[in-house]
Amino acid sequence: MSAPSIRMDLLSVLRTLHDVRTDEVLLTSMGNGREWQQFEPHPLDFVHVPSSMGQTQSWGLGIAIAQPSRRVVACCGDGSLLMNLGSLVTIANVAPANFTLLVFDNGVYEVTGGQSTPASNIDQLIGQQIGFARLAEECGFRHTERITTLDEWQRRAETLLKSVGPVCAVLEVAPQTKDYSVRSPGRPKERVREFAATLQESG
């Protein structure tokens, strides 16, 4: 069995992302989107709360294709990524140089009640961790990393947002133990229209 490790606090990880972020489009979803709303809003933020999990990275890919001069950062959880693993192949095939995928790996489907993911169950059964960063590398991402400490993330965050993509960074974070439900950021139709207008005006 693999030895237990102390995982990073999600809010601390997001605070570092907030501190180094400049003019990148930043898409958050589910649990990370809930916590991201604690920071002051940015016009190029979009909290994506879809009816189906795993779509944020695909949506981010579309924006990266449409606006190749703008950096796009898509944030998803490990549970969401498991719902759409094929997106890794699609992203690698398109190979957008302006795209970074951040995967917050907490081992659970947090917003539905904290059930263990199949990947987490494999880790517990055979002591072999599912390597999402390795999966991205095998799919053809230009750069992949797995980050396990806050110090390491603070050193690497800015570079990972600027490096030639596609980039995939997997961050080991602890699951939330309370208040883990999704928090609505507001009316979706109005937010999409406002976000699209911002992209067109500033692109």
PDB file of C-alpha atoms in Angstrom, residues 14-105:
ATOM      1  CA  LEU A  14      -6.244  28.640  -5.264  1.00  0.00           C
ATOM      2  CA  ARG A  15      -4.870  31.657  -3.406  1.00  0.00           C
ATOM      3  CA  THR A  16      -1.490  31.063  -5.032  1.00  0.00           C
ATOM      4  CA  LEU A  17      -3.182  30.785  -8.421  1.00  0.00           C
ATOM      5  CA  HIS A  18      -5.031  34.027  -7.722  1.00  0.00           C
ATOM      6  CA  ASP A  19      -1.785  35.769  -6.768  1.00  0.00           C
ATOM      7  CA  VAL A  20       0.133  34.801  -9.921  1.00  0.00           C
ATOM      8  CA  ARG A  21      -2.732  35.102 -12.389  1.00  0.00           C
ATOM      9  CA  THR A  22      -2.664  38.201 -14.614  1.00  0.00           C
ATOM     10  CA  ASP A  23      -4.742  38.400 -17.793  1.00  0.00           C
ATOM     11  CA  GLU A  24      -5.404  34.700 -18.390  1.00  0.00           C
ATOM     12  CA  VAL A  25      -8.901  33.391 -19.014  1.00  0.00           C
ATOM     13  CA  LEU A  26      -9.584  31.225 -15.973  1.00  0.00           C
ATOM     14  CA  LEU A  27     -12.323  28.614 -15.890  1.00  0.00           C
ATOM     15  CA  THR A  28     -13.208  26.931 -12.609  1.00  0.00           C
ATOM     16  CA  SER A  29     -15.824  24.295 -11.882  1.00  0.00           C
ATOM     17  CA  MET A  30     -17.542  22.330  -9.150  1.00  0.00           C
ATOM     18  CA  GLY A  31     -15.560  22.380  -5.866  1.00  0.00           C
ATOM     19  CA  ASN A  32     -12.737  24.600  -7.057  1.00  0.00           C
ATOM     20  CA  GLY A  33     -15.309  26.974  -8.543  1.00  0.00           C
ATOM     21  CA  ARG A  34     -17.074  27.163  -5.190  1.00  0.00           C
ATOM     22  CA  GLU A  35     -13.863  28.142  -3.404  1.00  0.00           C
ATOM     23  CA  TRP A  36     -12.690  30.480  -6.185  1.00  0.00           C
ATOM     24  CA  GLN A  37     -15.711  32.682  -5.533  1.00  0.00           C
ATOM     25  CA  GLN A  38     -14.127  33.723  -2.232  1.00  0.00           C
ATOM     26  CA  PHE A  39     -11.704  35.926  -4.185  1.00  0.00           C
ATOM     27  CA  GLU A  40     -12.555  39.199  -5.860  1.00  0.00           C
ATOM     28  CA  PRO A  41     -14.001  38.610  -9.341  1.00  0.00           C
ATOM     29  CA  HIS A  42     -11.965  39.142 -12.496  1.00  0.00           C
ATOM     30  CA  PRO A  43     -13.630  39.943 -15.850  1.00  0.00           C
ATOM     31  CA  LEU A  44     -11.950  36.898 -17.419  1.00  0.00           C
ATOM     32  CA  ASP A  45     -13.172  34.489 -14.717  1.00  0.00           C
ATOM     33  CA  PHE A  46     -15.908  32.013 -15.446  1.00  0.00           C
ATOM     34  CA  VAL A  47     -17.236  29.618 -12.830  1.00  0.00           C
ATOM     35  CA  HIS A  48     -18.547  26.680 -14.857  1.00  0.00           C
ATOM     36  CA  VAL A  49     -21.241  24.651 -13.080  1.00  0.00           C
ATOM     37  CA  PRO A  50     -22.569  22.323 -15.784  1.00  0.00           C
ATOM     38  CA  SER A  51     -25.276  19.695 -15.487  1.00  0.00           C
ATOM     39  CA  SER A  52     -22.646  17.107 -16.450  1.00  0.00           C
ATOM     40  CA  MET A  53     -19.154  16.847 -14.984  1.00  0.00           C
ATOM     41  CA  GLY A  54     -15.973  16.894 -17.029  1.00  0.00           C
ATOM     42  CA  GLN A  55     -16.786  19.552 -19.600  1.00  0.00           C
ATOM     43  CA  THR A  56     -14.712  22.492 -18.342  1.00  0.00           C
ATOM     44  CA  GLN A  57     -11.463  21.443 -20.003  1.00  0.00           C
ATOM     45  CA  SER A  58     -13.273  20.922 -23.319  1.00  0.00           C
ATOM     46  CA  TRP A  59     -14.840  24.353 -23.078  1.00  0.00           C
ATOM     47  CA  GLY A  60     -11.436  25.811 -22.267  1.00  0.00           C
ATOM     48  CA  LEU A  61     -10.000  24.113 -25.342  1.00  0.00           C
ATOM     49  CA  GLY A  62     -12.633  25.807 -27.482  1.00  0.00           C
ATOM     50  CA  ILE A  63     -11.709  29.231 -26.121  1.00  0.00           C
ATOM     51  CA  ALA A  64      -8.004  28.504 -26.632  1.00  0.00           C
ATOM     52  CA  ILE A  65      -8.682  27.622 -30.274  1.00  0.00           C
ATOM     53  CA  ALA A  66     -10.874  30.681 -30.855  1.00  0.00           C
ATOM     54  CA  GLN A  67      -8.427  33.094 -29.203  1.00  0.00           C
ATOM     55  CA  PRO A  68      -4.908  31.732 -29.753  1.00  0.00           C
ATOM     56  CA  SER A  69      -3.239  34.916 -28.515  1.00  0.00           C
ATOM     57  CA  ARG A  70      -4.855  34.589 -25.078  1.00  0.00           C
ATOM     58  CA  ARG A  71      -3.792  32.164 -22.337  1.00  0.00           C
ATOM     59  CA  VAL A  72      -6.564  29.861 -21.122  1.00  0.00           C
ATOM     60  CA  VAL A  73      -6.412  28.034 -17.786  1.00  0.00           C
ATOM     61  CA  ALA A  74      -9.033  25.347 -17.153  1.00  0.00           C
ATOM     62  CA  CYS A  75      -9.481  23.941 -13.636  1.00  0.00           C
ATOM     63  CA  CYS A  76     -11.170  20.625 -12.950  1.00  0.00           C
ATOM     64  CA  GLY A  77     -11.260  17.971 -10.264  1.00  0.00           C
ATOM     65  CA  ASP A  78     -10.038  14.413 -10.645  1.00  0.00           C
ATOM     66  CA  GLY A  79     -13.622  13.187 -10.517  1.00  0.00           C
ATOM     67  CA  SER A  80     -14.608  15.514 -13.329  1.00  0.00           C
ATOM     68  CA  LEU A  81     -11.609  14.483 -15.405  1.00  0.00           C
ATOM     69  CA  LEU A  82     -12.583  10.819 -14.991  1.00  0.00           C
ATOM     70  CA  MET A  83     -15.943  11.699 -16.554  1.00  0.00           C
ATOM     71  CA  ASN A  84     -14.193  12.925 -19.716  1.00  0.00           C
ATOM     72  CA  LEU A  85     -10.772  11.298 -19.990  1.00  0.00           C
ATOM     73  CA  GLY A  86     -11.071  11.427 -23.764  1.00  0.00           C
ATOM     74  CA  SER A  87     -10.662  15.192 -23.570  1.00  0.00           C
ATOM     75  CA  LEU A  88      -6.951  14.650 -22.847  1.00  0.00           C
ATOM     76  CA  VAL A  89      -6.498  13.024 -26.251  1.00  0.00           C
ATOM     77  CA  THR A  90      -8.497  15.763 -27.970  1.00  0.00           C
ATOM     78  CA  ILE A  91      -6.508  18.540 -26.295  1.00  0.00           C
ATOM     79  CA  ALA A  92      -3.195  16.865 -27.135  1.00  0.00           C
ATOM     80  CA  ASN A  93      -4.300  16.349 -30.740  1.00  0.00           C
ATOM     81  CA  VAL A  94      -5.146  20.039 -31.168  1.00  0.00           C
ATOM     82  CA  ALA A  95      -2.021  20.966 -29.158  1.00  0.00           C
ATOM     83  CA  PRO A  96      -2.953  24.544 -28.205  1.00  0.00           C
ATOM     84  CA  ALA A  97       0.200  26.369 -27.106  1.00  0.00           C
ATOM     85  CA  ASN A  98      -1.924  28.726 -24.989  1.00  0.00           C
ATOM     86  CA  PHE A  99      -3.638  26.115 -22.799  1.00  0.00           C
ATOM     87  CA  THR A 100      -3.035  24.962 -19.210  1.00  0.00           C
ATOM     88  CA  LEU A 101      -5.110  22.307 -17.459  1.00  0.00           C
ATOM     89  CA  LEU A 102      -5.010  22.250 -13.653  1.00  0.00           C
ATOM     90  CA  VAL A 103      -6.392  19.069 -12.103  1.00  0.00           C
ATOM     91  CA  PHE A 104      -7.220  19.240  -8.387  1.00  0.00           C
ATOM     92  CA  ASP A 105      -6.917  15.630  -7.257  1.00  0.00           C
TER      93      ASP A 105
END
